[in-house]
Amino acid sequence: MNAKSAISKEIFAPHDERMLGAVQVKRRTKKKIPFLATGGQGEYLTYICLSVTNKKPAQASITKVKQFEGSTSFVKRTQWMLEQLRQVNGIDPNRDSPEFDLLFENAFDQWVASTASEKCTFFQVLHHTCQRYLTDKKPEFINCQSKIMGGNSILHSAADSVTSAVQKASQALNERGERLGRAEEKTEELKNSAQQFAETAHKLAMKHKC
């Protein structure tokens, strides 16, 4: 099981939440954190995770999760409701870069993702989630590449694929319906012809009897 699957199972599933995406990060500017604040556990890996509750009305949140060196388990550290996110800064709209900033109502963090592609995928999921679950006070996305905001988004491509499949299925059902309709009409015509033939045969039989 990879790290993101383990985080989903350990951190979110027990609280009836579904993890939508995650990105492994490091701080661009190192904060001075007292040794005791980390529980004396030394180095750690950090993940920024996006999740949504299964219970309606669904609520989305962003959670900072850590895995300390030598441990196989994950620890939830800080969590923000998606409504608290004010700005997402992609740093450079002209090239793929792993750097990004997240501005919340009461916090500001500067991050570097493990790879630029991982950041891009997370941003696409984050943007889509904001559009879906926030009715107002949507965060501002600045300095982001067009593929993150739409265009070549993998989410849009997936949606297009689903739409295309539905349209094809609908067309196939319509064509099938038309064929069934024509078959029913033909059956009715044959039934009428058979009935007319039977009536004619009966009349002829009665005429010959007379």
Coordinates of N, CA and C in Angstrom, one line a residue:
M1 N 0.8 -1.2 0.0 CA 0.0 0.0 0.0 C 0.9 1.2 0.0
N2 N 0.6 2.2 -1.0 CA 1.4 3.4 -1.0 C 1.0 4.4 0.1
A3 N 1.8 5.4 0.3 CA 1.6 6.4 1.4 C 0.2 7.0 1.3
K4 N -0.2 7.4 0.1 CA -1.5 8.1 0.0 C -2.7 7.2 0.3
S5 N -2.6 6.0 -0.1 CA -3.7 5.0 0.2 C -3.7 4.7 1.7
A6 N -2.5 4.7 2.3 CA -2.5 4.5 3.8 C -3.0 5.7 4.5
I7 N -2.7 6.9 4.1 CA -3.3 8.1 4.7 C -4.8 8.1 4.6
S8 N -5.3 7.7 3.4 CA -6.8 7.7 3.3 C -7.4 6.7 4.2
K9 N -6.8 5.5 4.4 CA -7.3 4.5 5.3 C -7.2 4.8 6.7
E10 N -6.0 5.4 7.1 CA -5.8 5.6 8.6 C -6.4 6.9 9.1
I11 N -6.3 8.0 8.3 CA -6.7 9.3 8.7 C -8.2 9.7 8.4
F12 N -8.6 9.3 7.2 CA -9.9 9.8 6.8 C -11.1 8.8 6.9
A13 N -10.8 7.6 6.5 CA -11.9 6.6 6.5 C -12.5 6.4 7.8
P14 N -11.8 6.4 9.0 CA -12.4 6.2 10.3 C -13.4 7.3 10.7
H15 N -13.2 8.5 10.0 CA -14.1 9.6 10.3 C -15.2 9.8 9.2
D16 N -15.4 8.7 8.4 CA -16.3 8.8 7.3 C -16.0 9.9 6.3
E17 N -14.8 10.1 6.0 CA -14.3 11.0 5.0 C -13.7 10.3 3.9
R18 N -13.7 11.0 2.7 CA -13.1 10.4 1.5 C -12.0 11.3 1.1
M19 N -10.8 10.8 0.9 CA -9.7 11.7 0.5 C -9.7 11.8 -1.0
L20 N -9.7 13.0 -1.5 CA -9.8 13.3 -2.9 C -8.4 13.5 -3.6
G21 N -7.4 13.9 -2.8 CA -6.1 14.1 -3.4 C -5.1 14.4 -2.3
A22 N -3.8 14.3 -2.6 CA -2.8 14.6 -1.6 C -1.5 14.9 -2.4
V23 N -0.7 15.7 -1.8 CA 0.6 16.1 -2.4 C 1.7 16.1 -1.3
Q24 N 2.8 15.4 -1.5 CA 3.9 15.4 -0.5 C 4.7 16.7 -0.7
V25 N 5.0 17.4 0.4 CA 5.6 18.7 0.4 C 6.7 18.9 1.4
K26 N 7.5 19.9 1.1 CA 8.5 20.4 2.1 C 8.3 21.9 2.1
R27 N 8.7 22.5 3.2 CA 8.6 24.0 3.3 C 9.7 24.7 2.5
R28 N 9.3 25.8 1.8 CA 10.3 26.5 1.1 C 11.1 27.4 2.1
T29 N 10.5 27.8 3.1 CA 11.2 28.6 4.1 C 11.0 27.8 5.4
K30 N 12.1 27.4 6.0 CA 12.1 26.5 7.2 C 11.7 27.3 8.4
K31 N 10.6 26.8 9.0 CA 10.2 27.5 10.3 C 11.0 26.9 11.5
K32 N 11.3 27.8 12.4 CA 12.0 27.3 13.6 C 11.0 26.7 14.6
I33 N 11.0 25.4 14.6 CA 10.0 24.7 15.5 C 10.8 24.1 16.6
P34 N 10.3 24.4 17.8 CA 11.0 23.8 19.0 C 11.0 22.3 19.0
F35 N 12.1 21.7 19.5 CA 12.2 20.2 19.5 C 11.0 19.5 20.1
L36 N 10.5 20.1 21.2 CA 9.4 19.5 21.9 C 8.1 19.6 21.1
A37 N 8.0 20.5 20.2 CA 6.7 20.7 19.4 C 6.5 19.5 18.5
T38 N 7.6 18.8 18.1 CA 7.5 17.6 17.2 C 7.4 16.4 18.0
G39 N 7.4 16.5 19.3 CA 7.3 15.3 20.2 C 8.7 14.6 20.3
G40 N 9.7 15.3 19.9 CA 11.1 14.8 19.9 C 11.3 13.7 18.9
Q41 N 10.5 13.7 17.9 CA 10.5 12.5 16.9 C 11.4 12.8 15.7
G42 N 12.0 14.0 15.6 CA 13.0 14.2 14.6 C 12.4 14.5 13.2
E43 N 13.0 14.0 12.2 CA 12.6 14.3 10.8 C 11.2 13.6 10.5
Y44 N 10.6 14.2 9.5 CA 9.2 13.7 9.1 C 8.9 14.1 7.7
L45 N 8.0 13.4 7.1 CA 7.4 13.7 5.8 C 6.1 14.4 6.0
T46 N 5.8 15.4 5.1 CA 4.5 16.1 5.2 C 3.7 16.0 4.0
Y47 N 2.4 15.8 4.2 CA 1.4 15.7 3.1 C 0.3 16.7 3.3
I48 N -0.1 17.4 2.2 CA -1.2 18.2 2.2 C -2.3 17.5 1.6
C49 N -3.4 17.2 2.3 CA -4.5 16.3 1.8 C -5.8 17.1 1.7
L50 N -6.6 16.7 0.7 CA -7.9 17.3 0.4 C -8.9 16.2 0.6
S51 N -9.9 16.4 1.4 CA -10.9 15.4 1.7 C -12.3 16.0 1.7
V52 N -13.3 15.1 1.7 CA -14.7 15.5 1.8 C -15.5 14.5 2.6
T53 N -16.5 15.0 3.4 CA -17.2 14.1 4.2 C -18.2 13.3 3.4
N54 N -18.5 12.0 3.7 CA -19.5 11.3 3.0 C -20.9 11.7 3.4
K55 N -21.1 12.2 4.6 CA -22.4 12.6 5.2 C -22.8 13.9 4.5
K56 N -24.1 14.0 4.1 CA -24.6 15.2 3.5 C -25.1 16.2 4.5
P57 N -25.0 17.5 4.3 CA -24.3 18.1 3.2 C -22.8 17.9 3.3
A58 N -22.2 17.6 2.2 CA -20.7 17.3 2.2 C -19.9 18.5 2.5
Q59 N -18.9 18.3 3.3 CA -18.0 19.4 3.7 C -16.5 19.0 3.3
A60 N -15.9 19.9 2.6 CA -14.5 19.6 2.2 C -13.5 20.3 3.1
S61 N -12.3 19.7 3.3 CA -11.3 20.3 4.2 C -9.9 20.0 3.6
I62 N -9.0 20.7 4.1 CA -7.5 20.5 3.8 C -6.8 20.2 5.1
T63 N -6.1 19.1 5.0 CA -5.4 18.6 6.3 C -3.9 18.4 6.1
K64 N -3.2 18.8 7.0 CA -1.7 18.6 7.0 C -1.5 17.3 7.8
V65 N -0.8 16.3 7.1 CA -0.6 15.0 7.7 C 0.9 14.8 7.7
K66 N 1.4 14.2 8.8 CA 2.9 14.0 8.9 C 3.2 12.5 9.2
Q67 N 4.3 12.0 8.7 CA 4.8 10.7 9.0 C 6.2 10.9 9.6
F68 N 6.4 10.5 10.8 CA 7.7 10.7 11.4 C 8.7 9.6 11.1
E69 N 10.0 10.0 11.0 CA 11.0 9.0 10.7 C 11.0 7.8 11.6
G70 N 11.0 6.6 10.9 CA 11.0 5.4 11.7 C 9.6 4.9 12.0
S71 N 8.6 5.6 11.6 CA 7.2 5.2 11.9 C 6.5 4.8 10.6
T72 N 5.6 3.9 10.7 CA 4.8 3.5 9.6 C 3.4 4.1 9.6
S73 N 3.1 4.8 10.7 CA 1.8 5.4 10.9 C 1.8 6.9 10.5
F74 N 0.6 7.5 10.3 CA 0.5 8.9 10.0 C -0.2 9.6 11.1
V75 N 0.1 10.9 11.2 CA -0.5 11.8 12.2 C -1.1 13.0 11.6
K76 N -2.4 13.3 12.0 CA -3.1 14.5 11.6 C -2.6 15.6 12.4
R77 N -2.1 16.7 11.8 CA -1.6 17.9 12.5 C -2.5 19.1 12.5
T78 N -2.8 19.6 11.3 CA -3.6 20.8 11.2 C -4.7 20.6 10.2
Q79 N -5.9 21.1 10.4 CA -7.0 20.9 9.4 C -7.7 22.3 9.3
W80 N -8.0 22.6 8.0 CA -8.8 23.8 7.7 C -10.0 23.4 6.9
M81 N -11.1 24.1 7.1 CA -12.3 23.9 6.2 C -11.9 24.6 4.9
L82 N -12.5 24.1 3.8 CA -12.2 24.6 2.5 C -12.6 26.1 2.4
E83 N -13.6 26.4 3.2 CA -14.1 27.8 3.2 C -13.0 28.8 3.7
Q84 N -12.1 28.3 4.5 CA -11.0 29.1 5.1 C -9.9 29.4 4.1
L85 N -9.9 28.7 3.0 CA -8.8 28.9 2.0 C -9.1 30.2 1.2
R86 N -8.2 31.1 1.2 CA -8.4 32.4 0.6 C -7.6 32.5 -0.8
Q87 N -6.5 31.9 -0.8 CA -5.7 32.1 -2.1 C -4.8 30.9 -2.3
V88 N -4.7 30.5 -3.6 CA -3.8 29.4 -4.0 C -2.9 30.1 -5.1
N89 N -1.6 30.1 -4.7 CA -0.6 30.7 -5.6 C 0.3 29.7 -6.3
G90 N 0.2 29.6 -7.6 CA 1.0 28.6 -8.3 C 2.4 29.1 -8.6
I91 N 2.8 30.3 -8.2 CA 4.1 30.9 -8.3 C 4.5 31.3 -9.7
D92 N 4.4 30.4 -10.7 CA 4.8 30.7 -12.1 C 3.9 30.1 -13.1
P93 N 3.1 30.9 -13.8 CA 2.1 30.4 -14.8 C 2.7 30.0 -16.1
N94 N 4.0 30.2 -16.3 CA 4.6 30.0 -17.6 C 5.5 28.7 -17.7
R95 N 5.6 28.0 -16.5 CA 6.4 26.8 -16.6 C 5.9 25.8 -15.5
D96 N 6.3 24.6 -15.6 CA 6.0 23.6 -14.6 C 6.9 23.8 -13.4
S97 N 6.4 24.0 -12.2 CA 7.3 24.2 -11.1 C 6.6 23.6 -9.9
P98 N 7.4 23.1 -8.9 CA 6.8 22.4 -7.8 C 6.4 23.4 -6.6
E99 N 6.8 24.6 -6.7 CA 6.5 25.6 -5.6 C 5.1 26.1 -5.7
F100 N 4.5 26.3 -4.5 CA 3.2 26.9 -4.4 C 2.9 27.4 -3.0
D101 N 2.0 28.3 -2.8 CA 1.6 28.9 -1.6 C 0.1 28.7 -1.3
L102 N -0.2 28.5 0.0 CA -1.6 28.4 0.4 C -1.9 29.4 1.5
L103 N -2.8 30.3 1.2 CA -3.2 31.3 2.2 C -4.6 31.0 2.8
F104 N -4.6 30.9 4.1 CA -5.9 30.6 4.8 C -6.2 31.9 5.6
E105 N -7.4 31.8 6.3 CA -7.8 33.0 7.1 C -6.8 33.3 8.2
N106 N -6.2 32.2 8.7 CA -5.3 32.4 9.9 C -3.9 31.7 9.7
A107 N -3.6 31.4 8.5 CA -2.3 30.8 8.2 C -1.8 31.0 6.8
F108 N -0.5 31.0 6.6 CA 0.1 31.1 5.3 C 1.4 30.2 5.3
D109 N 1.3 29.3 4.3 CA 2.4 28.4 4.1 C 3.0 28.4 2.7
Q110 N 4.3 28.3 2.6 CA 5.0 28.2 1.3 C 5.6 26.8 1.2
W111 N 5.2 26.1 0.1 CA 5.6 24.7 0.0 C 6.3 24.4 -1.3
V112 N 7.0 23.3 -1.3 CA 7.6 22.7 -2.5 C 7.1 21.3 -2.6
A113 N 6.4 21.0 -3.7 CA 5.9 19.6 -3.9 C 7.1 18.7 -4.3
S114 N 6.9 17.4 -4.1 CA 7.9 16.4 -4.5 C 8.2 16.5 -6.0
T115 N 7.2 16.8 -6.8 CA 7.4 16.9 -8.2 C 6.4 18.0 -8.7
A116 N 6.7 18.6 -9.9 CA 5.8 19.6 -10.5 C 4.5 18.9 -10.9
S117 N 4.6 17.7 -11.4 CA 3.4 17.0 -11.9 C 2.4 16.7 -10.8
E118 N 3.0 16.3 -9.6 CA 2.2 16.0 -8.4 C 1.5 17.3 -8.0
K119 N 2.2 18.4 -8.0 CA 1.5 19.7 -7.6 C 0.4 20.0 -8.6
C120 N 0.6 19.8 -9.9 CA -0.3 20.1 -10.9 C -1.6 19.3 -10.7
T121 N -1.4 18.0 -10.5 CA -2.6 17.1 -10.3 C -3.4 17.5 -9.0
F122 N -2.7 17.9 -8.0 CA -3.3 18.3 -6.7 C -4.1 19.6 -7.0
F123 N -3.5 20.5 -7.7 CA -4.2 21.8 -8.0 C -5.4 21.6 -8.8
Q124 N -5.4 20.7 -9.8 CA -6.6 20.4 -10.6 C -7.7 19.9 -9.7
V125 N -7.4 18.9 -8.8 CA -8.4 18.4 -7.9 C -8.9 19.5 -7.0
L126 N -8.0 20.3 -6.5 CA -8.4 21.4 -5.5 C -9.3 22.4 -6.2
H127 N -9.0 22.8 -7.4 CA -9.8 23.8 -8.2 C -11.2 23.2 -8.4
H128 N -11.2 21.9 -8.9 CA -12.5 21.3 -9.2 C -13.3 21.2 -7.9
T129 N -12.7 20.9 -6.8 CA -13.4 20.7 -5.5 C -14.0 22.0 -5.0
C130 N -13.2 23.1 -5.2 CA -13.7 24.5 -4.8 C -14.9 24.8 -5.6
Q131 N -14.9 24.5 -6.9 CA -16.0 24.9 -7.8 C -17.2 24.1 -7.4
R132 N -17.0 22.8 -7.0 CA -18.2 21.9 -6.7 C -18.8 22.2 -5.3
Y133 N -17.9 22.4 -4.3 CA -18.4 22.4 -2.9 C -18.6 23.8 -2.3
L134 N -18.0 24.9 -2.9 CA -18.1 26.2 -2.4 C -19.1 27.0 -3.3
T135 N -20.1 27.6 -2.6 CA -21.1 28.4 -3.4 C -20.7 29.8 -3.4
D136 N -20.0 30.3 -2.4 CA -19.5 31.7 -2.4 C -18.1 31.6 -1.7
K137 N -17.5 32.8 -1.7 CA -16.1 32.9 -1.0 C -15.1 31.8 -1.6
K138 N -15.2 31.7 -2.9 CA -14.2 30.7 -3.5 C -12.8 31.4 -3.4
P139 N -11.8 30.5 -3.2 CA -10.4 31.1 -3.1 C -9.9 31.6 -4.5
E140 N -9.0 32.5 -4.5 CA -8.4 33.1 -5.7 C -7.2 32.2 -6.1
F141 N -7.2 31.8 -7.4 CA -6.1 31.0 -7.9 C -5.3 32.0 -8.8
I142 N -4.0 32.2 -8.4 CA -3.2 33.1 -9.1 C -1.9 32.4 -9.5
N143 N -1.3 33.0 -10.6 CA -0.1 32.5 -11.1 C -0.1 31.0 -11.4
C144 N -1.3 30.5 -11.9 CA -1.5 29.1 -12.2 C -1.5 28.9 -13.7
Q145 N -1.0 27.7 -14.2 CA -1.0 27.4 -15.6 C -2.5 27.1 -16.0
S146 N -2.8 27.4 -17.3 CA -4.1 27.2 -17.8 C -4.6 25.8 -17.7
K147 N -3.7 24.8 -17.8 CA -4.2 23.4 -17.7 C -4.7 23.1 -16.3
I148 N -4.3 23.9 -15.3 CA -4.8 23.7 -14.0 C -6.3 24.3 -13.8
M149 N -6.5 25.4 -14.5 CA -7.8 26.0 -14.4 C -8.8 25.5 -15.3
G150 N -8.4 24.7 -16.2 CA -9.4 24.1 -17.2 C -8.6 23.5 -18.3
G151 N -8.9 23.9 -19.5 CA -8.1 23.5 -20.7 C -7.8 22.0 -20.7
N152 N -6.6 21.7 -20.4 CA -6.1 20.3 -20.5 C -6.3 19.5 -19.2
S153 N -7.1 20.0 -18.3 CA -7.3 19.4 -17.0 C -7.7 17.9 -17.2
I154 N -7.1 17.1 -16.4 CA -7.4 15.6 -16.4 C -8.9 15.4 -16.0
L155 N -9.4 16.3 -15.1 CA -10.7 16.2 -14.6 C -11.7 16.5 -15.8
H156 N -11.4 17.5 -16.6 CA -12.3 17.9 -17.7 C -12.2 16.8 -18.7
S157 N -11.0 16.2 -18.9 CA -10.9 15.1 -19.9 C -11.7 13.9 -19.5
A158 N -11.7 13.6 -18.2 CA -12.5 12.5 -17.7 C -14.0 12.8 -17.8
A159 N -14.4 14.0 -17.5 CA -15.8 14.4 -17.7 C -16.2 14.3 -19.1
D160 N -15.3 14.8 -20.0 CA -15.7 14.7 -21.5 C -15.8 13.2 -21.9
S161 N -15.0 12.3 -21.4 CA -15.0 10.9 -21.7 C -16.3 10.3 -21.2
V162 N -16.7 10.7 -20.0 CA -18.0 10.2 -19.4 C -19.2 10.7 -20.2
T163 N -19.2 12.0 -20.6 CA -20.2 12.5 -21.4 C -20.4 11.9 -22.7
S164 N -19.2 11.6 -23.4 CA -19.2 11.0 -24.7 C -19.8 9.6 -24.6
A165 N -19.4 8.8 -23.5 CA -19.9 7.5 -23.3 C -21.4 7.5 -23.1
V166 N -21.9 8.4 -22.3 CA -23.3 8.5 -22.1 C -24.1 8.8 -23.4
Q167 N -23.5 9.8 -24.2 CA -24.1 10.1 -25.4 C -24.2 8.9 -26.4
K168 N -23.1 8.2 -26.4 CA -23.1 7.0 -27.3 C -24.1 5.9 -26.8
A169 N -24.2 5.7 -25.5 CA -25.1 4.8 -25.0 C -26.5 5.2 -25.3
S170 N -26.8 6.5 -25.1 CA -28.1 7.0 -25.4 C -28.5 6.9 -26.8
Q171 N -27.5 7.2 -27.7 CA -27.8 7.0 -29.2 C -28.1 5.5 -29.5
A172 N -27.3 4.6 -28.9 CA -27.5 3.2 -29.1 C -28.9 2.8 -28.7
L173 N -29.3 3.3 -27.5 CA -30.7 2.9 -27.0 C -31.7 3.5 -27.9
N174 N -31.5 4.7 -28.4 CA -32.5 5.3 -29.3 C -32.6 4.5 -30.6
E175 N -31.4 4.1 -31.1 CA -31.5 3.3 -32.4 C -32.1 2.0 -32.1
R176 N -31.9 1.4 -31.0 CA -32.5 0.1 -30.6 C -34.0 0.3 -30.5
G177 N -34.4 1.4 -29.9 CA -35.8 1.7 -29.7 C -36.5 1.9 -31.0
E178 N -35.8 2.6 -32.0 CA -36.3 2.7 -33.3 C -36.5 1.4 -34.0
R179 N -35.5 0.5 -33.9 CA -35.6 -0.8 -34.5 C -36.7 -1.6 -33.9
L180 N -36.9 -1.5 -32.5 CA -38.0 -2.2 -31.9 C -39.3 -1.7 -32.3
G181 N -39.4 -0.3 -32.5 CA -40.6 0.3 -32.9 C -41.0 -0.2 -34.3
R182 N -40.0 -0.3 -35.2 CA -40.3 -0.7 -36.6 C -40.7 -2.2 -36.6
A183 N -40.0 -3.0 -35.7 CA -40.4 -4.4 -35.6 C -41.8 -4.6 -35.1
E184 N -42.2 -3.7 -34.1 CA -43.6 -3.8 -33.6 C -44.6 -3.4 -34.7
E185 N -44.3 -2.4 -35.5 CA -45.1 -2.0 -36.6 C -45.3 -3.1 -37.6
K186 N -44.2 -3.7 -37.9 CA -44.2 -4.9 -38.9 C -45.0 -6.0 -38.4
T187 N -44.9 -6.3 -37.0 CA -45.6 -7.4 -36.4 C -47.1 -7.1 -36.5
E188 N -47.5 -5.8 -36.2 CA -48.9 -5.4 -36.3 C -49.5 -5.5 -37.7
E189 N -48.6 -5.1 -38.7 CA -49.0 -5.3 -40.1 C -49.3 -6.7 -40.4
L190 N -48.4 -7.6 -40.0 CA -48.5 -9.0 -40.3 C -49.8 -9.6 -39.6
K191 N -50.0 -9.1 -38.4 CA -51.2 -9.6 -37.6 C -52.5 -9.2 -38.3
N192 N -52.5 -7.9 -38.8 CA -53.7 -7.5 -39.5 C -53.9 -8.2 -40.8
S193 N -52.8 -8.5 -41.6 CA -52.8 -9.2 -42.8 C -53.4 -10.7 -42.6
A194 N -52.9 -11.3 -41.5 CA -53.3 -12.6 -41.2 C -54.8 -12.7 -40.8
Q195 N -55.2 -11.6 -40.1 CA -56.6 -11.5 -39.7 C -57.5 -11.4 -40.9
Q196 N -57.1 -10.5 -41.8 CA -57.8 -10.3 -43.1 C -57.9 -11.5 -43.9
F197 N -56.8 -12.3 -44.0 CA -56.7 -13.5 -44.7 C -57.7 -14.5 -44.1
A198 N -57.7 -14.6 -42.8 CA -58.6 -15.5 -42.1 C -60.1 -15.2 -42.4
E199 N -60.4 -13.9 -42.3 CA -61.8 -13.5 -42.6 C -62.2 -13.8 -44.0
T200 N -61.3 -13.6 -45.0 CA -61.6 -13.9 -46.4 C -61.8 -15.4 -46.6
A201 N -60.9 -16.1 -46.0 CA -61.0 -17.6 -46.1 C -62.3 -18.1 -45.5
H202 N -62.7 -17.5 -44.4 CA -64.0 -17.9 -43.8 C -65.2 -17.6 -44.7
K203 N -65.1 -16.4 -45.3 CA -66.2 -16.0 -46.2 C -66.3 -16.9 -47.4
L204 N -65.1 -17.3 -47.9 CA -65.1 -18.2 -49.1 C -65.7 -19.6 -48.7
A205 N -65.3 -20.0 -47.5 CA -65.8 -21.3 -47.1 C -67.3 -21.3 -46.9
M206 N -67.8 -20.2 -46.3 CA -69.3 -20.1 -46.2 C -70.0 -20.0 -47.5
K207 N -69.4 -19.4 -48.5 CA -70.0 -19.2 -49.8 C -70.1 -20.6 -50.5
H208 N -69.0 -21.4 -50.4 CA -69.0 -22.7 -51.0 C -70.0 -23.6 -50.3
K209 N -70.3 -23.5 -49.1 CA -71.2 -24.3 -48.4 C -72.6 -24.0 -48.9
C210 N -72.9 -22.7 -49.2 CA -74.2 -22.3 -49.7 C -74.3 -22.9 -51.1

